[in-house]
Coordinates of C-alpha atoms and ligand atoms in Angstrom, one line a residue:
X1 CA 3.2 30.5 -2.2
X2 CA 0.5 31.5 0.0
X3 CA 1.4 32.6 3.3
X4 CA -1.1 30.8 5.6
X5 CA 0.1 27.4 7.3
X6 CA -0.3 24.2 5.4
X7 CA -3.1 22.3 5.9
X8 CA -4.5 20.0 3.5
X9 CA -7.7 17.7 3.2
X10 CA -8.4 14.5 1.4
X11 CA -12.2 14.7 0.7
X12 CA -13.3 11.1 -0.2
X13 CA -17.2 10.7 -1.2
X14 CA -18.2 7.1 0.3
X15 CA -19.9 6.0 -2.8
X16 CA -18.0 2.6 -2.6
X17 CA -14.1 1.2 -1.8
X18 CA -11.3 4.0 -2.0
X19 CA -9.8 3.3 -5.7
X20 CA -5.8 3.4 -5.9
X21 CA -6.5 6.6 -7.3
X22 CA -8.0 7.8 -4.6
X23 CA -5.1 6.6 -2.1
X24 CA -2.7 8.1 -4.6
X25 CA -4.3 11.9 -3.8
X26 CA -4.6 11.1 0.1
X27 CA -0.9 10.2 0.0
X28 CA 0.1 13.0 -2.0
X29 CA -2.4 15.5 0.4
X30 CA 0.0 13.8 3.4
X31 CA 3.3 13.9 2.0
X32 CA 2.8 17.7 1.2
X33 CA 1.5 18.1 4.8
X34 CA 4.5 16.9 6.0
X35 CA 6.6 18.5 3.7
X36 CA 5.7 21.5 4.8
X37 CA 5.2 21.0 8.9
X38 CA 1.3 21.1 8.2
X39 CA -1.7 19.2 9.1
X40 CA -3.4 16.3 6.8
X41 CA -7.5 16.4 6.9
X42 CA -9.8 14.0 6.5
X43 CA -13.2 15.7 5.3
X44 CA -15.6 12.9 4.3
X45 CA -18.0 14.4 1.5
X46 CA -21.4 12.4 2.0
X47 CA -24.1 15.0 0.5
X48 CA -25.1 13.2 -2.3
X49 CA -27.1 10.9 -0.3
X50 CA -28.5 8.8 -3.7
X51 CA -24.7 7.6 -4.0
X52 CA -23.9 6.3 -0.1
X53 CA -22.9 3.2 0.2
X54 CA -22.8 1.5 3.3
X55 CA -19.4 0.4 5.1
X56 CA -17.8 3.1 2.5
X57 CA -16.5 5.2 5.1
X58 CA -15.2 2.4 7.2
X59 CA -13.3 1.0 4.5
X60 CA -11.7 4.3 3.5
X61 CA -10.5 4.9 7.2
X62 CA -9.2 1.3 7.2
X63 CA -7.6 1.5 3.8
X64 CA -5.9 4.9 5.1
X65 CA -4.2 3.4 8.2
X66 CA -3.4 0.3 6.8
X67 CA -1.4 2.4 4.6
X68 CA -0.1 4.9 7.2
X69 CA -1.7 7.9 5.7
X70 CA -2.4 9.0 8.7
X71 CA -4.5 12.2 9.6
X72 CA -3.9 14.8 12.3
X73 CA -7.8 15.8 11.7
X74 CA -10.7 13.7 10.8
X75 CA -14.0 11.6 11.9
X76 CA -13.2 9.6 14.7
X77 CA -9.9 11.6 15.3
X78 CA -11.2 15.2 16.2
X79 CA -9.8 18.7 15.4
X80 CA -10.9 22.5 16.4
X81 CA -12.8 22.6 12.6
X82 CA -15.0 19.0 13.1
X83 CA -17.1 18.2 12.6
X84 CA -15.5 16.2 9.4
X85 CA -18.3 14.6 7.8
X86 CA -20.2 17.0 6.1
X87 CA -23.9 14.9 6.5
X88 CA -23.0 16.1 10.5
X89 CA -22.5 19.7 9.6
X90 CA -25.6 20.0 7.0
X91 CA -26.9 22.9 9.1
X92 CA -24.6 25.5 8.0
X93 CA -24.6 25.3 4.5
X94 CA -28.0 26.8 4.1
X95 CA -27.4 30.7 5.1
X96 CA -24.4 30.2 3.1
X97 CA -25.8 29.9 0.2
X98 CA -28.6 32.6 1.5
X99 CA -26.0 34.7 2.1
X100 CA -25.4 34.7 -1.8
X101 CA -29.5 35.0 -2.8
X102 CA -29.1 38.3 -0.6
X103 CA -26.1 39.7 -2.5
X104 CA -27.0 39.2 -5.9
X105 CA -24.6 35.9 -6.4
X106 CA -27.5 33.4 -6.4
X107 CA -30.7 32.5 -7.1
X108 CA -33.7 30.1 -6.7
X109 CA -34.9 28.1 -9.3
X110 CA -38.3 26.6 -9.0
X111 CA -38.2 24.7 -12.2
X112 CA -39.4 21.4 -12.0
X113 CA -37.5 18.2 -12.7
X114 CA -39.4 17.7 -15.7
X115 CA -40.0 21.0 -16.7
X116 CA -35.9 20.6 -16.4
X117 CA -36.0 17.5 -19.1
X118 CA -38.9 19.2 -21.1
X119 CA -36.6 21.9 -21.9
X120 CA -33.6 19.8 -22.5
X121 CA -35.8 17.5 -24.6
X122 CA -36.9 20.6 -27.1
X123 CA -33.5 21.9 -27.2
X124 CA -32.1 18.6 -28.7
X125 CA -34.8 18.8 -30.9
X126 CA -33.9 22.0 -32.2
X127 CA -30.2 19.9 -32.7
X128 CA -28.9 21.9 -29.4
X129 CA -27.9 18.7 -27.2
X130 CA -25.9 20.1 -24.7
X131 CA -28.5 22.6 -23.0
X132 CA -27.2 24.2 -19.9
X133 CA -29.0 26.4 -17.2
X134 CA -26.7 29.3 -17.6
X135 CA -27.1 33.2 -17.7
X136 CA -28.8 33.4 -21.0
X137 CA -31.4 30.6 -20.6
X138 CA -32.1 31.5 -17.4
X139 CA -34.2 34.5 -18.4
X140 CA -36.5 32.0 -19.5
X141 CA -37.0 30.2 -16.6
X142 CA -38.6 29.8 -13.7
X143 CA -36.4 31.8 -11.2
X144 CA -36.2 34.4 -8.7
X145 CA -34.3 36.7 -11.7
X146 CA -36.7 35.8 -14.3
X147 CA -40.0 35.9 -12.2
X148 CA -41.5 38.9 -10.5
X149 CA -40.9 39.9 -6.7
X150 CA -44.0 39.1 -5.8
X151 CA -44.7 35.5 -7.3
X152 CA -41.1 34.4 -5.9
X153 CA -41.8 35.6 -2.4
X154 CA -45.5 33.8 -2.9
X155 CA -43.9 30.7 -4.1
X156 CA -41.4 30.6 -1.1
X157 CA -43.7 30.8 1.6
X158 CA -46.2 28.6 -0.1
X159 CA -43.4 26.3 0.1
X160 CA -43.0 25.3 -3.1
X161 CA -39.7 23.4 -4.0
X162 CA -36.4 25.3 -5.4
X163 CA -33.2 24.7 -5.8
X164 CA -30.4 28.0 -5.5
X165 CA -28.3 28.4 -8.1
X166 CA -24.8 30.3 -8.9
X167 CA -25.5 33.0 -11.0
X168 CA -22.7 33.1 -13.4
X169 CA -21.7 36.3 -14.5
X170 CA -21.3 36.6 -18.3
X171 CA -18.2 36.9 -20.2
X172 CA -15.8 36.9 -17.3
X173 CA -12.2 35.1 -18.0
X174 CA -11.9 33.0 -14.5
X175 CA -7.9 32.6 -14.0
X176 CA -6.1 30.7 -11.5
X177 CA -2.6 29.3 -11.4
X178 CA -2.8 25.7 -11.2
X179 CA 0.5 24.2 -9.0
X180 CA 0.4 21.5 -11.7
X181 CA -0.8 22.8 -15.0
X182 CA 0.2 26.1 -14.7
X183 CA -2.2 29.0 -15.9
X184 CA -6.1 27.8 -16.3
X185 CA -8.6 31.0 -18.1
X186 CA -11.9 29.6 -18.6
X187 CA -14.9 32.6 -19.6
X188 CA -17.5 32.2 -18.1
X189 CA -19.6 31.7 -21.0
X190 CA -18.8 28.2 -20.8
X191 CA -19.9 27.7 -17.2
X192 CA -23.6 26.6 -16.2
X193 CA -25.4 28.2 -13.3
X194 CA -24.5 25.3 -11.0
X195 CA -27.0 23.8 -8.4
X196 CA -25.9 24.9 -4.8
X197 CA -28.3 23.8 -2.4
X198 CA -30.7 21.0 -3.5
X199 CA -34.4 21.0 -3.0
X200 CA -34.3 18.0 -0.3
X201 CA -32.1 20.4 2.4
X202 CA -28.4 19.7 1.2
X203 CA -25.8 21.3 -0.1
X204 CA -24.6 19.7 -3.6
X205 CA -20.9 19.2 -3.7
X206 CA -19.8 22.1 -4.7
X207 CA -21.1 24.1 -2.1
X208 CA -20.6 21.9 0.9
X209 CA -16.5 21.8 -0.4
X210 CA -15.9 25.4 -0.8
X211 CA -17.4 26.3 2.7
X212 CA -16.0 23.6 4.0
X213 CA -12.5 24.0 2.5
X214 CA -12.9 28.1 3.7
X215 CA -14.2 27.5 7.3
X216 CA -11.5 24.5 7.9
X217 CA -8.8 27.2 6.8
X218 CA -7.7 24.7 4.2
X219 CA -4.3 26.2 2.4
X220 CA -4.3 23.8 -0.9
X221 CA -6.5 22.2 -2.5
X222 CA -4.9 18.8 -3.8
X223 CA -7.1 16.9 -6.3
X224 CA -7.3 14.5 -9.3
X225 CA -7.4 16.0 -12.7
X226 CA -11.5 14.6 -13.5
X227 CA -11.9 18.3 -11.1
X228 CA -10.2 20.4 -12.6
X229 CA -13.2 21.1 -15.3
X230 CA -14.9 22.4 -11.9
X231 CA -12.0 24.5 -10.1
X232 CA -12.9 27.4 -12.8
X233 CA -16.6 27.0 -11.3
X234 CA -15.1 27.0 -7.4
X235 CA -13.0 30.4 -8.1
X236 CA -16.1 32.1 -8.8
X237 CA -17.8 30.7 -5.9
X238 CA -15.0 31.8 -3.8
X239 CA -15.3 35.2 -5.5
X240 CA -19.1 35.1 -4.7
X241 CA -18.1 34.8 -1.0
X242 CA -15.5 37.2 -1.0
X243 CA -12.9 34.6 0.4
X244 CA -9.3 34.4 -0.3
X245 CA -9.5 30.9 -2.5
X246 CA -6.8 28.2 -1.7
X247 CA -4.3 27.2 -4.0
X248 CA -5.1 24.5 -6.3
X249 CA -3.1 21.5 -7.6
X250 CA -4.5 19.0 -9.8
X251 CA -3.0 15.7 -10.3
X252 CA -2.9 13.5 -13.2
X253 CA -5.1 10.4 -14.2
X254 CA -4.1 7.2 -13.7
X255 CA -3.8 5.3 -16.9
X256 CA -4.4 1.2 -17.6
X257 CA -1.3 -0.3 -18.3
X258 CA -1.6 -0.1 -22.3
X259 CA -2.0 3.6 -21.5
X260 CA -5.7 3.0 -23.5
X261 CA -7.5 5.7 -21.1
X262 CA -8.3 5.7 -17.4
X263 CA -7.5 3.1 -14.7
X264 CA -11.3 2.0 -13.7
X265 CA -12.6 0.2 -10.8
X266 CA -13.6 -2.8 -13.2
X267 CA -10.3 -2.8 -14.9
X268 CA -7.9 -4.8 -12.2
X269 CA -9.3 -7.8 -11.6
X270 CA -10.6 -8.4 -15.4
X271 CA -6.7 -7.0 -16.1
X272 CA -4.9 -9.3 -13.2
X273 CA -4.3 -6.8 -10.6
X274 CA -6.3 -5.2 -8.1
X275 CA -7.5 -1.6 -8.0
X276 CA -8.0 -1.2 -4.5
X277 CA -6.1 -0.8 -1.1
X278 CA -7.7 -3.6 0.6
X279 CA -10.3 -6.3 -0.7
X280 CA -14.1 -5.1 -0.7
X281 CA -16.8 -7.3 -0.6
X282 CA -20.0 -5.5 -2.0
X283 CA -23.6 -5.5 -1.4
X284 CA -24.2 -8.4 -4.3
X285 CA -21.3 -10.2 -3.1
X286 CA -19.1 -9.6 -5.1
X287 CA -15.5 -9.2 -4.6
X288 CA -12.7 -6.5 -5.6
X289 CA -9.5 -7.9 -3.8
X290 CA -7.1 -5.5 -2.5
X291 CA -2.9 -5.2 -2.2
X292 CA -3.5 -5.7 1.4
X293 CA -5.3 -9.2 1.3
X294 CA -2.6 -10.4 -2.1
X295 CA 0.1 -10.3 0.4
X296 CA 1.8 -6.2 -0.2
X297 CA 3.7 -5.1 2.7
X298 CA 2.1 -0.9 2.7
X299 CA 5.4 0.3 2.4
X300 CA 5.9 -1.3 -1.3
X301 CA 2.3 -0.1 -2.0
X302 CA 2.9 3.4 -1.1
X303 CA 6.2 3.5 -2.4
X304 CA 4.5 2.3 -5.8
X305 CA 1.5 4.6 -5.9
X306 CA 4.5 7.7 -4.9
X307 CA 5.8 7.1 -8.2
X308 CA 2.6 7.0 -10.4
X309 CA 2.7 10.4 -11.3
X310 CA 5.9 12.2 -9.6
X311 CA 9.7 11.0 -9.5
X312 CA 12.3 12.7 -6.8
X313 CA 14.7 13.6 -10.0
X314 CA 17.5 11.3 -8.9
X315 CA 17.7 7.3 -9.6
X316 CA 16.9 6.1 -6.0
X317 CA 13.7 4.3 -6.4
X318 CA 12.7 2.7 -3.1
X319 CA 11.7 4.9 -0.6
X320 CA 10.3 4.4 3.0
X321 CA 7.2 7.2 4.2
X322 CA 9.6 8.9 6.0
X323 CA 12.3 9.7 2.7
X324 CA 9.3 10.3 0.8
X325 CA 7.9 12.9 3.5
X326 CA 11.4 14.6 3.0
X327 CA 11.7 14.5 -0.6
X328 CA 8.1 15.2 -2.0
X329 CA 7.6 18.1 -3.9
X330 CA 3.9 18.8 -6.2
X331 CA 6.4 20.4 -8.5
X332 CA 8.1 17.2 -9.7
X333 CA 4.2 16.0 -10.1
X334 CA 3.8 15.1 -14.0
X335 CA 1.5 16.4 -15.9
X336 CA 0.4 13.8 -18.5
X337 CA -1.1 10.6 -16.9
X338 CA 0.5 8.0 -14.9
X339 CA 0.4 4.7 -16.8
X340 CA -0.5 1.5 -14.5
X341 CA 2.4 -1.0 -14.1
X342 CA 1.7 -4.3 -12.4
X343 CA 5.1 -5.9 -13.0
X344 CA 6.6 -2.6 -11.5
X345 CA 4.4 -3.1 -8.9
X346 CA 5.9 -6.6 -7.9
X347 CA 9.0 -5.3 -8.0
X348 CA 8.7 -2.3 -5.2
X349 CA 7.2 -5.4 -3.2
X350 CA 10.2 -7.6 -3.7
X351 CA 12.4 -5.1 -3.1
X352 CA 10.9 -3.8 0.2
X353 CA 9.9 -7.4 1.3
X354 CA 14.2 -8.1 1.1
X355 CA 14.1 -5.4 3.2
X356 CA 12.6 -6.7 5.9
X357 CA 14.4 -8.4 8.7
X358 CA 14.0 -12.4 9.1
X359 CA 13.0 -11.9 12.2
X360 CA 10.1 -9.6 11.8
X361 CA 9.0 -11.3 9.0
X362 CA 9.2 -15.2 10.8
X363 CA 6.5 -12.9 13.3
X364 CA 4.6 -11.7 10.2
X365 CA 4.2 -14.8 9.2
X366 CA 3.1 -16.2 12.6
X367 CA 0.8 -13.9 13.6
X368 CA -1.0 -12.6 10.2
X369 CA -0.3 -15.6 8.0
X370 CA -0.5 -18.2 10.9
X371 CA 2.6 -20.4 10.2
X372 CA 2.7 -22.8 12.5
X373 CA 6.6 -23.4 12.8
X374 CA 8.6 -22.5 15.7
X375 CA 10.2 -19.3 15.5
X376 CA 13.7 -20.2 15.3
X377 CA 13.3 -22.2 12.4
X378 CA 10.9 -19.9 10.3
X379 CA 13.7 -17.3 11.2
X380 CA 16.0 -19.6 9.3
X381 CA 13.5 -20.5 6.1
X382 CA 12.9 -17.1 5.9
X383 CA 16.9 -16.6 5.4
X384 CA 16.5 -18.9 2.8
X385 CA 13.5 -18.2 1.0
X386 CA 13.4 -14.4 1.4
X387 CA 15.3 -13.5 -1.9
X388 CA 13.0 -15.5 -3.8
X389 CA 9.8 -14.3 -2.7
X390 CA 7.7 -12.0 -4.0
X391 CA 4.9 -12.3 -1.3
X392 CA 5.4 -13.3 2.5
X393 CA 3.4 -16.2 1.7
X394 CA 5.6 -17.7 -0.6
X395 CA 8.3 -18.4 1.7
X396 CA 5.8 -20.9 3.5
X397 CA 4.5 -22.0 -0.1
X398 CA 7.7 -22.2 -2.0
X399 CA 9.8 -23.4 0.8
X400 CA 7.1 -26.0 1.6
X401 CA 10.1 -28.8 1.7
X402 CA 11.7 -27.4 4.3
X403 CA 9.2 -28.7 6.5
X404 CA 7.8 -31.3 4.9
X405 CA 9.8 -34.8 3.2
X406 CA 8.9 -34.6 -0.8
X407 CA 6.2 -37.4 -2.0
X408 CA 7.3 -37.7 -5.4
X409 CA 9.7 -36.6 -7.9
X410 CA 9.0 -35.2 -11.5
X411 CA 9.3 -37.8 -13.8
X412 CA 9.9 -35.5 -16.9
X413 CA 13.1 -33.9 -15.2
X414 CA 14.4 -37.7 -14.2
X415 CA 14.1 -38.0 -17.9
X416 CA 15.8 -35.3 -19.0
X417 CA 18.8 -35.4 -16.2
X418 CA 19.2 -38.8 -15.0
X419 CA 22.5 -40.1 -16.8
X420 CA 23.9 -43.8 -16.7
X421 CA 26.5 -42.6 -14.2
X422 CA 23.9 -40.5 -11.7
X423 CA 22.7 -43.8 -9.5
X424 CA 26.7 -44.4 -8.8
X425 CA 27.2 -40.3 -8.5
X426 CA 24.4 -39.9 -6.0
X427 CA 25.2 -43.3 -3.7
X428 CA 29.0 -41.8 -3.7
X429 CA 27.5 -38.7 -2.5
X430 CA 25.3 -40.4 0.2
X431 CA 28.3 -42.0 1.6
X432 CA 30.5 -38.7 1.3
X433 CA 27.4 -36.9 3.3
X434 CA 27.4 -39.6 6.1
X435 CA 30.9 -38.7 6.9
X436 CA 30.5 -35.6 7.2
X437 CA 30.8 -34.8 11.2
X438 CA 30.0 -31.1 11.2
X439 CA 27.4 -30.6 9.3
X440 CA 27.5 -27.4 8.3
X441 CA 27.0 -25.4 4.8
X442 CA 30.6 -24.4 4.4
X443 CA 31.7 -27.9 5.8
X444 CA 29.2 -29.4 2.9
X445 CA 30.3 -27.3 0.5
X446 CA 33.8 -28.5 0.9
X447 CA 33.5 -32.2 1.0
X448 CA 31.3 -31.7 -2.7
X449 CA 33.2 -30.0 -4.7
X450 CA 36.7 -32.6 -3.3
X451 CA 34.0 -34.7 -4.3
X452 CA 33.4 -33.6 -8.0
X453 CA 36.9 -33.2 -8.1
X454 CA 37.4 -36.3 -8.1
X455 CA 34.6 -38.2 -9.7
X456 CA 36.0 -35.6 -12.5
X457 CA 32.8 -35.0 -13.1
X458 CA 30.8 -30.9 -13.1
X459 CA 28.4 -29.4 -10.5
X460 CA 25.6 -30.2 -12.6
X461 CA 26.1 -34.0 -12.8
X462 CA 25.1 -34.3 -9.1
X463 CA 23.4 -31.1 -7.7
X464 CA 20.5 -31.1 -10.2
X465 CA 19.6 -34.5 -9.0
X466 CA 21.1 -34.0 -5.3
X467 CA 18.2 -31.3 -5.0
X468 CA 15.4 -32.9 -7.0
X469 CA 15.5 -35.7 -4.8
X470 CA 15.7 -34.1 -0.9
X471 CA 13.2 -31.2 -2.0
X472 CA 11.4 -32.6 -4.6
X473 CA 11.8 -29.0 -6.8
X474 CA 14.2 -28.2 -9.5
X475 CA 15.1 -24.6 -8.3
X476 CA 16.1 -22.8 -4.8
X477 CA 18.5 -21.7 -2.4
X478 CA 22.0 -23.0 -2.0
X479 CA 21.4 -26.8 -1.6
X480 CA 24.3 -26.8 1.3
X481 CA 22.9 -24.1 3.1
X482 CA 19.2 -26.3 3.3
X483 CA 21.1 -29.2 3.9
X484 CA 22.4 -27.6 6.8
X485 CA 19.1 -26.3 7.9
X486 CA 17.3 -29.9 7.5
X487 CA 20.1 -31.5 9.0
X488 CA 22.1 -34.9 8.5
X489 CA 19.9 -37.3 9.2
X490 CA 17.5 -35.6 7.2
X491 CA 19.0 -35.1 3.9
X492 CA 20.6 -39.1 4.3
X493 CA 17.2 -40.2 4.6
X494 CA 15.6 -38.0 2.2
X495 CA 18.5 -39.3 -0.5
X496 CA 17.6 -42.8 0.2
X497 CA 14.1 -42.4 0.0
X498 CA 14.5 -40.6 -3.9
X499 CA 17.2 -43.3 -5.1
X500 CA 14.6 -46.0 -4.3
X501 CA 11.9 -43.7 -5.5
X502 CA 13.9 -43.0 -9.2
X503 CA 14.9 -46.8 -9.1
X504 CA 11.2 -47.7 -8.7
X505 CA 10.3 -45.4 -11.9
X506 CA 13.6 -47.0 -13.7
X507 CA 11.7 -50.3 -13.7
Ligands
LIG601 N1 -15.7 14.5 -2.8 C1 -14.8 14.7 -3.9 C2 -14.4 13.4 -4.4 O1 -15.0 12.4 -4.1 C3 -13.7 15.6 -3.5 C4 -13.1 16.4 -4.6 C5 -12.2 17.5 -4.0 O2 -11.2 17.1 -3.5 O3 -12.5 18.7 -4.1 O4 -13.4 13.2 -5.1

């Protein structure tokens, strides 16, 4: 392990919304931060300027706090190595890459864009399709090695367009020890002279991250796997520079539920599920909904996305940001890709929503949800709907008849359940329930099943129908512990009104 202190930076380009994915590696950057008492970065990587999309970088920082990955350095937070988005620090990338024309490590390129095409367009024709600007073709092109002294110092202060390129040595085996994968040796041969500084000012990518990650003293370089291909690329850039490179650690794909290739951004809502933190509305109007906006508390999200591609080794599954901070290690990351699983998904949210308190979630439901119920009774429907419910909302959706009287009852289960005997069953229970005096769940409970006892009849010949006909549903918590909640008065009254009601459908 190296021996400088942790710090690690998510590096989000704000082409468009964060993708899970993309919350996965921020979470993973943060939870190896804090592993390891150092500091989580947010660099936002905006060079490409063809791909910026507008709001991008809002939404990423909104996404991120909603989720409590929280940075200790980043745009709109601060830091000693700011500033953090690398469109504000575009000045010092060029006598970086200078810096490697004067030592040999680079070049300009003054080939054209179509003189680019032209030459990829004969090499196809001579059934070569991959044609790469690399250290043999580049002989033959129009650069500061192929051309004399003269015509490139003409062509610079003439002002003629370039690009600079690596120069890639040839036949070099790159290694570097990936935390992940282990052992990576790629020649050289197989690299291209990569643009590094574009003919319109900026730095591409790959330049702007390796200064970047030196000059912000980043320690480990945490990543998804679609950059690996380029890490082999980044070594020798660090080489170029003479700089100690960080450590790398490349995490694995995310996979579509069927495990048929990589999670896209189109795949969730054409497969049922969303693919992003929070709901995005884009340009065309579209819309990609988000956890946030289908009801997931953050914890069960993060919780989720922890376990899409590393496991703590033991069988506890549900895990608040602080056990995971303790726990989370890059060597119990997988290697093979993390398949998708929305019904897993629901169940880290049912699990962490029984987790909440009724209390905070009768405020939940007040302030983000806008119940309009007074507290002390939401406190009690949440008691009673909470096991249930999958979403906060469903405890106002599903325990709907907690607050309001029924309007009708399903003919198809009156059908199916009403018996010869159930008019005379129900009215004895109305009676029994109207001498109740203290009406209480355990004091209901009681007087029913003296009742069954001795109308010698089951549960199920009276409950069925007891609860279809106060809540109008077939299915739901104790019936004595809502009678309780709705009171005497109530439930008498809401009896009446469905023996009338079934009597009316009878006829
Ligand atoms: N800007 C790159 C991205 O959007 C960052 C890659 C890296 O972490 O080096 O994924």
């Amino acid at each position: 392990m190296s021996e400088k202190p942790v710090r690690v930076r998510f590096a989000p380009s704000p082409t468009g919304p964060l993708h899970i994915g993309g919350v996965r590696t921020a979470l993973y950057n943060y939870l190896f931060a804090k592993k390891n008492n150092g500091t989580f970065i947010i660099r936002i990587e905006d060079t490409d300027q063809t791909r910026f999309v507008s709001g991008a970088q809002d939404y990423i920082m909104d996404a991120l706090n909603w989720c409590g990955i929280i940075p200790t350095e980043g745009p709109g937070i601060g830091g000693e190595y700011g500033p953090y988005v690398q469109s504000e620090r575009k000045d010092m990338y060029r006598p970086y890459a200078e810096q490697l024309v004067a030592n040999d490590k680079a070049y300009y390129a003054f080939d054209t864009p179509e003189e680019l095409d032209e030459m990829r367009d004969r090499a196809k024709a001579m059934n070569m399709p991959n044609w790469q600007y690399n250290s043999v073709t580049r002989t033959s092109m129009k650069n500061s090695l192929s051309l004399p002294a003269d015509e490139v110092k003409r062509r610079l202060e003439n002002g003629d367009p370039y690009v600079i390129r690596i120069k890639m040595p040839r036949n070099f085996d790159v290694r570097f020890e990936d935390l992940i994968r282990g052992w990576v040796t790629v020649n050289t041969n197989n690299l291209d002279d990569k643009v590094l500084f574009k003919s319109d000012g900026m730095p591409t990518y790959h330049l702007a991250n390796i200064v970047d990650d030196h000059t912000m003293a980043i320690s480990h370089v945490i990543r998804g796997e679609e950059w690996l291909p380029s890490a082999p690329m980044h070594i020798m850039l660090y080489e170029a520079f003479g700089w100690e490179a960080p450590r790398f650690a490349h995490l694995p794909l995310l996979l579509r539920p069927d495990g048929n290739g990589k999670l896209s951004k189109r795949d969730g809502d054409r497969l049922g599920f969303p693919v992003f933190p929070c709901d995005w509305h884009t340009a065309e109007g579209e819309l990609y909904s988000g956890y946030r906006e289908k009801g997931y508390l953050p914890e069960a999200f993060i919780n989720m996305l922890a376990f899409l591609g590393w496991n703590p080794g033991t069988t506890q599954e549900i895990f608040s940001m602080k056990e995971l901070e303790e726990v989370f290690t890059l060597e119990r990351v997988s290697k093979g890709g993390a398949k998708f699983d929305p019904e897993k998904t629901k169940w880290f949210q049912q699990q962490h929503l029984k987790a909440v308190s009724d209390d905070q979630l009768a405020d939940l439901l007040i302030n983000q949800y806008g119940a309009k119920v007074d507290k002390t009774s939401l406190t009690k429907i949440v008691h009673l709907m909470k096991e249930r419910a999958i979403f906060p909302q469903d405890i106002l959706t599903e325990g709907v008849y907690l607050l309001e009287r029924p309007t009708e009852i399903d003919a198809s289960s009156i059908e199916k359940k009403w018996k010869d005997d159930s008019a005379s069953l129900l009215n004895g229970w109305l009676e029994k329930l109207a001498s109740i005096s203290e009406f209480s769940a355990h004091s209901i409970e009681e007087v029913f099943k003296a009742y069954i006892a001795e109308r010698n009849v089951g549960i199920g010949a009276v409950m069925f129908l007891f609860r279809l006909l106060v809540t109008g549903h077939g299915a739901g918590p104790s019936m004595f512990e809502i009678s309780e909640f709705l009171g005497k008065q109530e439930v008498i009254e809401r009896l009446k009104w469905g023996l009338t009601t079934v009597e009316s459908m009878k006829k």
